C-alpha cells in the first residue's frame, strides 16, 4: 500500500516533522474507511478559514480530485494521483504552472496532501501484466481520508458561527429600528425626557462598531442596545400609565392626529429633524419644545411654510420635512467640496453650493426654481446634494429633479428614505460640519 512506508521528498525539498506526522496518520487509515470526495471537498471549502488555506489552493485541490477515478476515497481504490503540472494548469482554467506548484506546496504544508516522489521526481504509474496499478508516484490523498472527520467537524463549526453572526445582526437591526421609532414616538407625543441625550447615546453605540466587527463585539452591542431599548420602553410605559389615570380623551385625540397614512417617517430621519431644530435648548426637554424653535434659514422658506412652524413643509397632509444640516452633510459629503473653502457651515452656504452643483450637472434654472417653490429652498438644496452623491447612477439630473418635484406636489415623495440610504452608505466616513 502507498501509505505503508515513509517517503522523503525529491531534490532540495526538505523533510519536516509535520510531513512525517501526516504520513504516520495516513498509515493508520482503516481498510474499510471511505468518504465521498466531493462532499469532503465542500466541507473543506467551508472550513478553509480554520485550516488556513486559500481559494486558489482549493482550486488546485479540486483539480487533483478530478484526476481520482472514483467518487469514494478509499484505500482499496488507491489514493495516489499523478497528473503533470501542465494537466493541472488546464484543469485550473489556465493557472500558471509556477502558481500551481506554489499552491501544491501549501497543501502539503497544511497536511492535506502527501508527496510520494519517484527516484527522479517525476509523477507516473507502474502497472503489472494485468494492467493493475503496481506502484504510483505523485500526490497521495490519504491525509484527506485520515482527516475527514476533523474537516467535517471544522466545517460544522464555521457554519454554526456564520449562522450565529447572522442572527446577531438580525437582532441588532430589530433593536435599532425599535429604538429609533420609540424615540421618535416619544418626541411626537411630547413625552418629558432627555430624548436628545438618549438618541446621542444610541448613535454613539452604532458609530462605535468597527467596519468588520468580531462576534464578541456584535454580542456586546446587542446587549447594550437591548438595555437601552428596555430603558426607553420603561419611560414610555410610565407615561402610558399616567395618561390612563387622567382619562383616555387626550390619548384618543393624539392618536387621531398622528394617524396620517402618508407620514414620511423612515426610522431615524423624522426624529433627527426634530432634534436638529431643537439642538440649542438646554432645559432637559430636548426635542419636546422643537415646534417653537426657528431654523437659522427660515427666512428662505415661503410664508405658508412658516405658518406651520416646520421649515420645508407645506401642510400636515403631505408636506416635506426638512432635516438637520449635519445629517444632510453626513449623508452627502461630496457637496462639501463646493462650499466656501471646502466646507459648509449653514444652510445659506449649502444652497449656494447647490446652485453651483445644479449648473455643473446640467440642471436648468427653471427646473431648480420649480423644485424650490414646491419643496422649499432647503429641501431643494438637500435633493441636489443627494443627486450629486448618486451622480454615477442618474443619467439625467434635470429630468430626475423634475420627476421628484412632480411626485412631491402629489405627496408621493419623501426625502427621508433617500437621505438614510446615503447615510448608511457613507456611515464609515466621518465628515466635518461647520
PDB file of C-alpha atoms in Angstrom, residues 279-419:
ATOM      1  CA  UNK A 279     -30.465  71.281  19.409  1.00  0.00           C
ATOM      2  CA  UNK A 280     -29.734  74.588  21.149  1.00  0.00           C
ATOM      3  CA  UNK A 281     -32.154  74.042  24.042  1.00  0.00           C
ATOM      4  CA  UNK A 282     -30.534  73.062  27.362  1.00  0.00           C
ATOM      5  CA  UNK A 283     -33.597  72.793  29.617  1.00  0.00           C
ATOM      6  CA  UNK A 284     -33.672  68.962  29.532  1.00  0.00           C
ATOM      7  CA  UNK A 285     -36.792  68.819  27.349  1.00  0.00           C
ATOM      8  CA  UNK A 286     -34.713  68.177  24.178  1.00  0.00           C
ATOM      9  CA  UNK A 287     -36.935  67.719  21.170  1.00  0.00           C
ATOM     10  CA  UNK A 288     -40.180  68.270  23.134  1.00  0.00           C
ATOM     11  CA  UNK A 289     -40.070  72.038  22.557  1.00  0.00           C
ATOM     12  CA  UNK A 290     -38.938  71.797  18.959  1.00  0.00           C
ATOM     13  CA  UNK A 291     -42.072  73.321  17.378  1.00  0.00           C
ATOM     14  CA  UNK A 292     -41.231  76.743  18.825  1.00  0.00           C
ATOM     15  CA  UNK A 293     -37.643  76.770  17.528  1.00  0.00           C
ATOM     16  CA  UNK A 294     -36.995  78.552  14.188  1.00  0.00           C
ATOM     17  CA  UNK A 295     -34.295  77.410  11.801  1.00  0.00           C
ATOM     18  CA  UNK A 296     -31.487  79.844  11.008  1.00  0.00           C
ATOM     19  CA  UNK A 297     -32.539  79.749   7.336  1.00  0.00           C
ATOM     20  CA  UNK A 298     -36.260  80.253   7.996  1.00  0.00           C
ATOM     21  CA  UNK A 299     -36.119  83.486   6.044  1.00  0.00           C
ATOM     22  CA  UNK A 300     -35.706  81.452   2.859  1.00  0.00           C
ATOM     23  CA  UNK A 301     -38.950  79.481   3.333  1.00  0.00           C
ATOM     24  CA  UNK A 302     -42.293  80.519   1.951  1.00  0.00           C
ATOM     25  CA  UNK A 303     -44.871  82.308   4.142  1.00  0.00           C
ATOM     26  CA  UNK A 304     -47.283  79.380   4.101  1.00  0.00           C
ATOM     27  CA  UNK A 305     -44.456  77.109   5.334  1.00  0.00           C
ATOM     28  CA  UNK A 306     -43.625  79.378   8.253  1.00  0.00           C
ATOM     29  CA  UNK A 307     -47.263  79.374   9.308  1.00  0.00           C
ATOM     30  CA  UNK A 308     -46.910  75.726  10.218  1.00  0.00           C
ATOM     31  CA  UNK A 309     -43.638  76.189  12.125  1.00  0.00           C
ATOM     32  CA  UNK A 310     -41.916  73.462  10.085  1.00  0.00           C
ATOM     33  CA  UNK A 311     -39.210  74.558   7.595  1.00  0.00           C
ATOM     34  CA  UNK A 312     -39.632  72.930   4.212  1.00  0.00           C
ATOM     35  CA  UNK A 313     -43.105  71.521   4.984  1.00  0.00           C
ATOM     36  CA  UNK A 314     -46.346  72.696   3.348  1.00  0.00           C
ATOM     37  CA  UNK A 315     -49.043  71.122   5.481  1.00  0.00           C
ATOM     38  CA  UNK A 316     -49.783  68.099   7.640  1.00  0.00           C
ATOM     39  CA  UNK A 317     -51.213  66.110   4.722  1.00  0.00           C
ATOM     40  CA  UNK A 318     -48.171  65.737   2.532  1.00  0.00           C
ATOM     41  CA  UNK A 319     -45.584  68.469   3.101  1.00  0.00           C
ATOM     42  CA  UNK A 320     -41.894  67.589   3.022  1.00  0.00           C
ATOM     43  CA  UNK A 321     -39.939  67.577   6.248  1.00  0.00           C
ATOM     44  CA  UNK A 322     -36.571  69.257   6.370  1.00  0.00           C
ATOM     45  CA  UNK A 323     -33.594  67.610   8.060  1.00  0.00           C
ATOM     46  CA  UNK A 324     -30.711  68.869  10.199  1.00  0.00           C
ATOM     47  CA  UNK A 325     -27.826  70.312   8.222  1.00  0.00           C
ATOM     48  CA  UNK A 326     -25.386  67.964   9.926  1.00  0.00           C
ATOM     49  CA  UNK A 327     -27.393  64.914   8.823  1.00  0.00           C
ATOM     50  CA  UNK A 328     -27.576  66.169   5.229  1.00  0.00           C
ATOM     51  CA  UNK A 329     -23.807  66.721   5.064  1.00  0.00           C
ATOM     52  CA  UNK A 330     -23.089  63.372   6.668  1.00  0.00           C
ATOM     53  CA  UNK A 331     -25.261  61.633   4.069  1.00  0.00           C
ATOM     54  CA  UNK A 332     -23.964  63.755   1.145  1.00  0.00           C
ATOM     55  CA  UNK A 333     -20.300  64.586   1.873  1.00  0.00           C
ATOM     56  CA  UNK A 334     -19.408  65.294  -1.779  1.00  0.00           C
ATOM     57  CA  UNK A 335     -21.209  68.645  -1.752  1.00  0.00           C
ATOM     58  CA  UNK A 336     -18.755  69.928   0.880  1.00  0.00           C
ATOM     59  CA  UNK A 337     -16.206  70.481  -1.881  1.00  0.00           C
ATOM     60  CA  UNK A 338     -18.499  73.106  -3.462  1.00  0.00           C
ATOM     61  CA  UNK A 339     -18.886  75.181  -0.308  1.00  0.00           C
ATOM     62  CA  UNK A 340     -16.614  78.105   0.659  1.00  0.00           C
ATOM     63  CA  UNK A 341     -13.121  76.816   1.490  1.00  0.00           C
ATOM     64  CA  UNK A 342     -14.344  73.227   1.062  1.00  0.00           C
ATOM     65  CA  UNK A 343     -16.805  73.296   3.974  1.00  0.00           C
ATOM     66  CA  UNK A 344     -20.423  74.252   4.635  1.00  0.00           C
ATOM     67  CA  UNK A 345     -21.351  75.993   7.878  1.00  0.00           C
ATOM     68  CA  UNK A 346     -25.010  76.893   7.397  1.00  0.00           C
ATOM     69  CA  UNK A 347     -27.994  76.450   5.113  1.00  0.00           C
ATOM     70  CA  UNK A 348     -27.213  79.548   3.057  1.00  0.00           C
ATOM     71  CA  UNK A 349     -23.835  78.086   2.095  1.00  0.00           C
ATOM     72  CA  UNK A 350     -25.486  74.744   1.261  1.00  0.00           C
ATOM     73  CA  UNK A 351     -27.980  76.488  -1.033  1.00  0.00           C
ATOM     74  CA  UNK A 352     -25.136  78.407  -2.709  1.00  0.00           C
ATOM     75  CA  UNK A 353     -23.257  75.139  -3.253  1.00  0.00           C
ATOM     76  CA  UNK A 354     -26.441  73.541  -4.620  1.00  0.00           C
ATOM     77  CA  UNK A 355     -26.712  76.258  -7.299  1.00  0.00           C
ATOM     78  CA  UNK A 356     -23.118  75.503  -8.362  1.00  0.00           C
ATOM     79  CA  UNK A 357     -23.849  71.776  -8.469  1.00  0.00           C
ATOM     80  CA  UNK A 358     -27.064  72.438 -10.449  1.00  0.00           C
ATOM     81  CA  UNK A 359     -25.082  74.184 -13.153  1.00  0.00           C
ATOM     82  CA  UNK A 360     -22.386  71.513 -13.170  1.00  0.00           C
ATOM     83  CA  UNK A 361     -24.918  68.669 -13.562  1.00  0.00           C
ATOM     84  CA  UNK A 362     -26.786  70.452 -16.354  1.00  0.00           C
ATOM     85  CA  UNK A 363     -29.993  71.117 -14.398  1.00  0.00           C
ATOM     86  CA  UNK A 364     -31.842  74.087 -15.880  1.00  0.00           C
ATOM     87  CA  UNK A 365     -32.550  77.139 -13.663  1.00  0.00           C
ATOM     88  CA  UNK A 366     -36.299  76.681 -14.255  1.00  0.00           C
ATOM     89  CA  UNK A 367     -36.217  73.058 -13.023  1.00  0.00           C
ATOM     90  CA  UNK A 368     -34.356  74.038  -9.855  1.00  0.00           C
ATOM     91  CA  UNK A 369     -36.623  77.074  -9.254  1.00  0.00           C
ATOM     92  CA  UNK A 370     -39.711  74.884  -9.597  1.00  0.00           C
ATOM     93  CA  UNK A 371     -38.256  72.387  -7.116  1.00  0.00           C
ATOM     94  CA  UNK A 372     -37.524  75.178  -4.626  1.00  0.00           C
ATOM     95  CA  UNK A 373     -41.078  76.518  -4.969  1.00  0.00           C
ATOM     96  CA  UNK A 374     -42.653  73.098  -4.415  1.00  0.00           C
ATOM     97  CA  UNK A 375     -40.288  71.567  -1.833  1.00  0.00           C
ATOM     98  CA  UNK A 376     -38.865  74.646  -0.171  1.00  0.00           C
ATOM     99  CA  UNK A 377     -35.392  76.116  -0.688  1.00  0.00           C
ATOM    100  CA  UNK A 378     -33.696  73.967   1.959  1.00  0.00           C
ATOM    101  CA  UNK A 379     -35.207  70.732   0.707  1.00  0.00           C
ATOM    102  CA  UNK A 380     -34.388  71.573  -2.915  1.00  0.00           C
ATOM    103  CA  UNK A 381     -30.748  72.106  -1.905  1.00  0.00           C
ATOM    104  CA  UNK A 382     -30.853  68.806   0.021  1.00  0.00           C
ATOM    105  CA  UNK A 383     -32.186  66.967  -3.046  1.00  0.00           C
ATOM    106  CA  UNK A 384     -29.422  68.474  -5.221  1.00  0.00           C
ATOM    107  CA  UNK A 385     -26.847  67.220  -2.709  1.00  0.00           C
ATOM    108  CA  UNK A 386     -28.402  63.729  -2.921  1.00  0.00           C
ATOM    109  CA  UNK A 387     -28.374  63.822  -6.735  1.00  0.00           C
ATOM    110  CA  UNK A 388     -24.675  64.802  -6.676  1.00  0.00           C
ATOM    111  CA  UNK A 389     -23.916  61.910  -4.306  1.00  0.00           C
ATOM    112  CA  UNK A 390     -25.638  59.439  -6.658  1.00  0.00           C
ATOM    113  CA  UNK A 391     -24.469  61.111  -9.868  1.00  0.00           C
ATOM    114  CA  UNK A 392     -22.988  57.926 -11.272  1.00  0.00           C
ATOM    115  CA  UNK A 393     -26.413  56.235 -11.151  1.00  0.00           C
ATOM    116  CA  UNK A 394     -28.509  59.078 -12.650  1.00  0.00           C
ATOM    117  CA  UNK A 395     -28.400  59.625 -16.416  1.00  0.00           C
ATOM    118  CA  UNK A 396     -30.319  62.926 -16.456  1.00  0.00           C
ATOM    119  CA  UNK A 397     -30.119  65.017 -13.282  1.00  0.00           C
ATOM    120  CA  UNK A 398     -32.574  67.595 -14.625  1.00  0.00           C
ATOM    121  CA  UNK A 399     -35.199  65.019 -15.580  1.00  0.00           C
ATOM    122  CA  UNK A 400     -34.764  63.266 -12.252  1.00  0.00           C
ATOM    123  CA  UNK A 401     -35.257  66.528 -10.319  1.00  0.00           C
ATOM    124  CA  UNK A 402     -38.402  67.388 -12.290  1.00  0.00           C
ATOM    125  CA  UNK A 403     -39.794  63.912 -11.589  1.00  0.00           C
ATOM    126  CA  UNK A 404     -39.150  64.324  -7.847  1.00  0.00           C
ATOM    127  CA  UNK A 405     -40.814  67.735  -7.974  1.00  0.00           C
ATOM    128  CA  UNK A 406     -43.950  66.295  -9.597  1.00  0.00           C
ATOM    129  CA  UNK A 407     -44.052  63.481  -7.051  1.00  0.00           C
ATOM    130  CA  UNK A 408     -43.605  65.997  -4.245  1.00  0.00           C
ATOM    131  CA  UNK A 409     -46.602  68.006  -5.493  1.00  0.00           C
ATOM    132  CA  UNK A 410     -48.698  64.833  -5.277  1.00  0.00           C
ATOM    133  CA  UNK A 411     -47.400  63.998  -1.814  1.00  0.00           C
ATOM    134  CA  UNK A 412     -45.693  60.846  -3.121  1.00  0.00           C
ATOM    135  CA  UNK A 413     -42.071  61.782  -2.349  1.00  0.00           C
ATOM    136  CA  UNK A 414     -40.172  61.837   0.947  1.00  0.00           C
ATOM    137  CA  UNK A 415     -36.562  62.907   1.361  1.00  0.00           C
ATOM    138  CA  UNK A 416     -36.048  60.733   4.439  1.00  0.00           C
ATOM    139  CA  UNK A 417     -35.549  57.344   2.732  1.00  0.00           C
ATOM    140  CA  UNK A 418     -33.156  58.872   0.180  1.00  0.00           C
ATOM    141  CA  UNK A 419     -31.060  60.515   2.905  1.00  0.00           C
TER     142      UNK A 419
END
